[in-house]
């Protein structure tokens, strides 16, 4: 579970037996957990949780992601790391773009920028990214 407090701090907790790394808890996270803050290093305005990944929107309009990346739902252009990101990493949005809202689906992610444009990435097997005329594959960046 994730919660956002009034100061922009993210808290995570769950009954976790190591099946997914979407809580940014690290390897010591087995068994019941008490709420504890995530060290994101910046004030968070919004949190969105998908099946095995989560998105954070910072006060400067940057999107951070963590959890599973098996369907490219973290929005990183190239990924040499493990199949999960245990701590928040920046999504590869176009430089200078400010995001105003984020959403996380089962295996896909979306963001709306300050001009109202929709950006999507991740699994599009059923057309959930809304990319008309493109094949239904996974996209690793917005």
PDB file of C-alpha atoms in Angstrom:
ATOM      1  CA  UNK A   1       0.000   0.000   0.000  1.00  0.00           C
ATOM      2  CA  UNK A   2       1.069   3.567  -0.611  1.00  0.00           C
ATOM      3  CA  UNK A   3      -0.083   6.762   1.064  1.00  0.00           C
ATOM      4  CA  UNK A   4       0.732  10.433   0.482  1.00  0.00           C
ATOM      5  CA  UNK A   5       0.775  12.725   3.529  1.00  0.00           C
ATOM      6  CA  UNK A   6       0.167  16.493   3.690  1.00  0.00           C
ATOM      7  CA  UNK A   7       3.915  17.251   3.530  1.00  0.00           C
ATOM      8  CA  UNK A   8       4.373  15.360   0.251  1.00  0.00           C
ATOM      9  CA  UNK A   9       5.997  12.292   1.828  1.00  0.00           C
ATOM     10  CA  UNK A  10       5.169   8.819   0.499  1.00  0.00           C
ATOM     11  CA  UNK A  11       4.638   5.963   2.963  1.00  0.00           C
ATOM     12  CA  UNK A  12       4.565   2.259   2.076  1.00  0.00           C
ATOM     13  CA  UNK A  13       3.522  -0.868   3.929  1.00  0.00           C
ATOM     14  CA  UNK A  14       1.979  -4.272   3.228  1.00  0.00           C
ATOM     15  CA  UNK A  15       1.950  -7.934   4.001  1.00  0.00           C
ATOM     16  CA  UNK A  16       4.694  -8.787   1.510  1.00  0.00           C
ATOM     17  CA  UNK A  17       6.301 -12.164   0.969  1.00  0.00           C
ATOM     18  CA  UNK A  18       8.682 -11.076  -1.773  1.00  0.00           C
ATOM     19  CA  UNK A  19       6.524 -11.657  -4.859  1.00  0.00           C
ATOM     20  CA  UNK A  20       6.794  -8.106  -6.214  1.00  0.00           C
ATOM     21  CA  UNK A  21       9.049  -5.151  -5.540  1.00  0.00           C
ATOM     22  CA  UNK A  22       6.501  -2.391  -6.124  1.00  0.00           C
ATOM     23  CA  UNK A  23       6.725  -1.024  -2.569  1.00  0.00           C
ATOM     24  CA  UNK A  24      10.312   0.276  -2.729  1.00  0.00           C
ATOM     25  CA  UNK A  25      11.134  -1.528   0.485  1.00  0.00           C
ATOM     26  CA  UNK A  26      14.338  -3.317  -0.464  1.00  0.00           C
ATOM     27  CA  UNK A  27      15.287  -6.933   0.277  1.00  0.00           C
ATOM     28  CA  UNK A  28      14.482  -6.771   4.018  1.00  0.00           C
ATOM     29  CA  UNK A  29      10.761  -6.425   3.352  1.00  0.00           C
ATOM     30  CA  UNK A  30       9.480  -9.975   3.951  1.00  0.00           C
ATOM     31  CA  UNK A  31       6.453 -10.479   6.214  1.00  0.00           C
ATOM     32  CA  UNK A  32       4.077  -7.907   7.721  1.00  0.00           C
ATOM     33  CA  UNK A  33       5.305  -4.318   7.430  1.00  0.00           C
ATOM     34  CA  UNK A  34       4.638  -1.152   9.398  1.00  0.00           C
ATOM     35  CA  UNK A  35       4.229   2.139   7.505  1.00  0.00           C
ATOM     36  CA  UNK A  36       7.544   3.795   6.721  1.00  0.00           C
ATOM     37  CA  UNK A  37       8.475   6.723   4.507  1.00  0.00           C
ATOM     38  CA  UNK A  38      10.092   6.299   1.103  1.00  0.00           C
ATOM     39  CA  UNK A  39      13.165   8.432   0.594  1.00  0.00           C
ATOM     40  CA  UNK A  40      12.246  10.059  -2.722  1.00  0.00           C
ATOM     41  CA  UNK A  41      14.264  13.219  -2.018  1.00  0.00           C
ATOM     42  CA  UNK A  42      11.565  15.565  -3.300  1.00  0.00           C
ATOM     43  CA  UNK A  43       8.034  16.650  -2.431  1.00  0.00           C
ATOM     44  CA  UNK A  44       5.430  14.395  -4.039  1.00  0.00           C
ATOM     45  CA  UNK A  45       2.055  15.743  -5.220  1.00  0.00           C
ATOM     46  CA  UNK A  46       0.407  12.541  -6.475  1.00  0.00           C
ATOM     47  CA  UNK A  47       0.872   8.780  -6.299  1.00  0.00           C
ATOM     48  CA  UNK A  48      -0.582   6.168  -8.675  1.00  0.00           C
ATOM     49  CA  UNK A  49      -0.343   2.413  -8.099  1.00  0.00           C
ATOM     50  CA  UNK A  50      -0.655  -0.259 -10.800  1.00  0.00           C
ATOM     51  CA  UNK A  51      -0.547  -4.025 -10.338  1.00  0.00           C
ATOM     52  CA  UNK A  52       3.218  -4.293  -9.733  1.00  0.00           C
ATOM     53  CA  UNK A  53       4.480  -0.742 -10.288  1.00  0.00           C
ATOM     54  CA  UNK A  54       3.865   2.756  -8.973  1.00  0.00           C
ATOM     55  CA  UNK A  55       4.262   6.321 -10.239  1.00  0.00           C
ATOM     56  CA  UNK A  56       5.058   9.472  -8.264  1.00  0.00           C
ATOM     57  CA  UNK A  57       4.479  13.026  -9.495  1.00  0.00           C
ATOM     58  CA  UNK A  58       6.916  15.550  -8.009  1.00  0.00           C
ATOM     59  CA  UNK A  59       6.237  19.204  -7.278  1.00  0.00           C
ATOM     60  CA  UNK A  60       8.372  20.187 -10.303  1.00  0.00           C
ATOM     61  CA  UNK A  61       6.298  18.075 -12.726  1.00  0.00           C
ATOM     62  CA  UNK A  62       8.725  15.142 -12.945  1.00  0.00           C
ATOM     63  CA  UNK A  63       7.461  11.551 -12.968  1.00  0.00           C
ATOM     64  CA  UNK A  64       9.250   8.872 -10.939  1.00  0.00           C
ATOM     65  CA  UNK A  65       8.498   5.151 -11.245  1.00  0.00           C
ATOM     66  CA  UNK A  66       9.363   1.989  -9.347  1.00  0.00           C
ATOM     67  CA  UNK A  67       8.343  -1.669  -9.229  1.00  0.00           C
ATOM     68  CA  UNK A  68       8.116  -4.161 -12.077  1.00  0.00           C
ATOM     69  CA  UNK A  69       9.309  -3.184 -15.549  1.00  0.00           C
ATOM     70  CA  UNK A  70       8.442  -6.447 -17.354  1.00  0.00           C
ATOM     71  CA  UNK A  71       6.060  -4.626 -19.743  1.00  0.00           C
ATOM     72  CA  UNK A  72       8.114  -1.394 -19.886  1.00  0.00           C
ATOM     73  CA  UNK A  73       5.622   0.338 -17.586  1.00  0.00           C
ATOM     74  CA  UNK A  74       8.406   2.266 -15.812  1.00  0.00           C
ATOM     75  CA  UNK A  75       9.055   4.345 -18.931  1.00  0.00           C
ATOM     76  CA  UNK A  76      12.823   3.989 -19.058  1.00  0.00           C
ATOM     77  CA  UNK A  77      14.431   4.015 -22.493  1.00  0.00           C
ATOM     78  CA  UNK A  78      17.006   1.328 -21.762  1.00  0.00           C
ATOM     79  CA  UNK A  79      17.130  -0.852 -18.706  1.00  0.00           C
ATOM     80  CA  UNK A  80      20.177  -2.873 -17.752  1.00  0.00           C
ATOM     81  CA  UNK A  81      19.074  -3.353 -14.172  1.00  0.00           C
ATOM     82  CA  UNK A  82      17.019  -6.082 -12.531  1.00  0.00           C
ATOM     83  CA  UNK A  83      13.443  -6.698 -13.734  1.00  0.00           C
ATOM     84  CA  UNK A  84      12.239  -4.419 -10.935  1.00  0.00           C
ATOM     85  CA  UNK A  85      13.276  -1.009  -9.660  1.00  0.00           C
ATOM     86  CA  UNK A  86      13.131  -1.097  -5.872  1.00  0.00           C
ATOM     87  CA  UNK A  87      13.457   2.669  -5.561  1.00  0.00           C
ATOM     88  CA  UNK A  88      11.987   5.550  -7.629  1.00  0.00           C
ATOM     89  CA  UNK A  89      13.733   6.355 -10.928  1.00  0.00           C
ATOM     90  CA  UNK A  90      12.885   9.126 -13.439  1.00  0.00           C
ATOM     91  CA  UNK A  91      10.563   8.297 -16.336  1.00  0.00           C
ATOM     92  CA  UNK A  92      12.030   9.288 -19.736  1.00  0.00           C
ATOM     93  CA  UNK A  93       9.677  12.185 -20.478  1.00  0.00           C
ATOM     94  CA  UNK A  94      10.742  14.753 -23.110  1.00  0.00           C
ATOM     95  CA  UNK A  95      13.123  17.332 -21.661  1.00  0.00           C
ATOM     96  CA  UNK A  96      11.395  20.367 -20.188  1.00  0.00           C
ATOM     97  CA  UNK A  97       7.958  18.718 -20.114  1.00  0.00           C
ATOM     98  CA  UNK A  98       5.996  19.330 -16.897  1.00  0.00           C
ATOM     99  CA  UNK A  99       3.458  16.694 -15.954  1.00  0.00           C
ATOM    100  CA  UNK A 100       0.310  17.579 -13.996  1.00  0.00           C
ATOM    101  CA  UNK A 101      -1.288  14.148 -13.444  1.00  0.00           C
ATOM    102  CA  UNK A 102      -0.259  10.461 -13.483  1.00  0.00           C
ATOM    103  CA  UNK A 103      -2.119   7.154 -13.683  1.00  0.00           C
ATOM    104  CA  UNK A 104      -0.916   3.547 -13.421  1.00  0.00           C
ATOM    105  CA  UNK A 105      -2.775   0.606 -14.947  1.00  0.00           C
ATOM    106  CA  UNK A 106      -2.103  -3.098 -14.662  1.00  0.00           C
ATOM    107  CA  UNK A 107       0.962  -3.042 -16.945  1.00  0.00           C
ATOM    108  CA  UNK A 108       0.845   0.443 -18.438  1.00  0.00           C
ATOM    109  CA  UNK A 109       1.268   4.038 -17.321  1.00  0.00           C
ATOM    110  CA  UNK A 110      -0.081   7.418 -18.366  1.00  0.00           C
ATOM    111  CA  UNK A 111       0.614  11.080 -17.684  1.00  0.00           C
ATOM    112  CA  UNK A 112      -1.079  14.329 -18.632  1.00  0.00           C
ATOM    113  CA  UNK A 113       1.224  17.297 -19.201  1.00  0.00           C
ATOM    114  CA  UNK A 114       0.531  20.922 -18.237  1.00  0.00           C
ATOM    115  CA  UNK A 115      -0.884  21.567 -21.740  1.00  0.00           C
ATOM    116  CA  UNK A 116      -3.376  18.692 -21.468  1.00  0.00           C
ATOM    117  CA  UNK A 117      -1.541  16.249 -23.766  1.00  0.00           C
ATOM    118  CA  UNK A 118      -1.739  12.561 -22.837  1.00  0.00           C
ATOM    119  CA  UNK A 119       1.454  10.461 -22.724  1.00  0.00           C
ATOM    120  CA  UNK A 120       1.286   6.644 -22.445  1.00  0.00           C
ATOM    121  CA  UNK A 121       3.786   3.799 -22.165  1.00  0.00           C
ATOM    122  CA  UNK A 122       3.973   0.132 -21.174  1.00  0.00           C
ATOM    123  CA  UNK A 123       1.863  -2.794 -22.374  1.00  0.00           C
ATOM    124  CA  UNK A 124      -0.569  -2.162 -25.229  1.00  0.00           C
ATOM    125  CA  UNK A 125      -1.688  -5.719 -25.933  1.00  0.00           C
ATOM    126  CA  UNK A 126      -5.335  -4.653 -25.812  1.00  0.00           C
ATOM    127  CA  UNK A 127      -4.847  -1.132 -27.152  1.00  0.00           C
ATOM    128  CA  UNK A 128      -4.874   0.445 -23.685  1.00  0.00           C
ATOM    129  CA  UNK A 129      -2.234   3.017 -24.688  1.00  0.00           C
ATOM    130  CA  UNK A 130      -4.589   4.519 -27.273  1.00  0.00           C
ATOM    131  CA  UNK A 131      -1.926   4.583 -29.989  1.00  0.00           C
ATOM    132  CA  UNK A 132      -4.131   4.347 -33.076  1.00  0.00           C
ATOM    133  CA  UNK A 133      -2.603   2.676 -36.115  1.00  0.00           C
ATOM    134  CA  UNK A 134       0.291   1.139 -34.186  1.00  0.00           C
ATOM    135  CA  UNK A 135       0.772  -2.516 -33.349  1.00  0.00           C
ATOM    136  CA  UNK A 136      -0.227  -3.794 -29.929  1.00  0.00           C
ATOM    137  CA  UNK A 137       3.177  -4.168 -28.306  1.00  0.00           C
ATOM    138  CA  UNK A 138       4.877  -2.701 -25.255  1.00  0.00           C
ATOM    139  CA  UNK A 139       6.456   0.753 -25.455  1.00  0.00           C
ATOM    140  CA  UNK A 140       9.396   1.552 -23.182  1.00  0.00           C
ATOM    141  CA  UNK A 141       8.959   5.322 -23.143  1.00  0.00           C
ATOM    142  CA  UNK A 142       6.209   7.922 -23.425  1.00  0.00           C
TER     143      UNK A 142
END
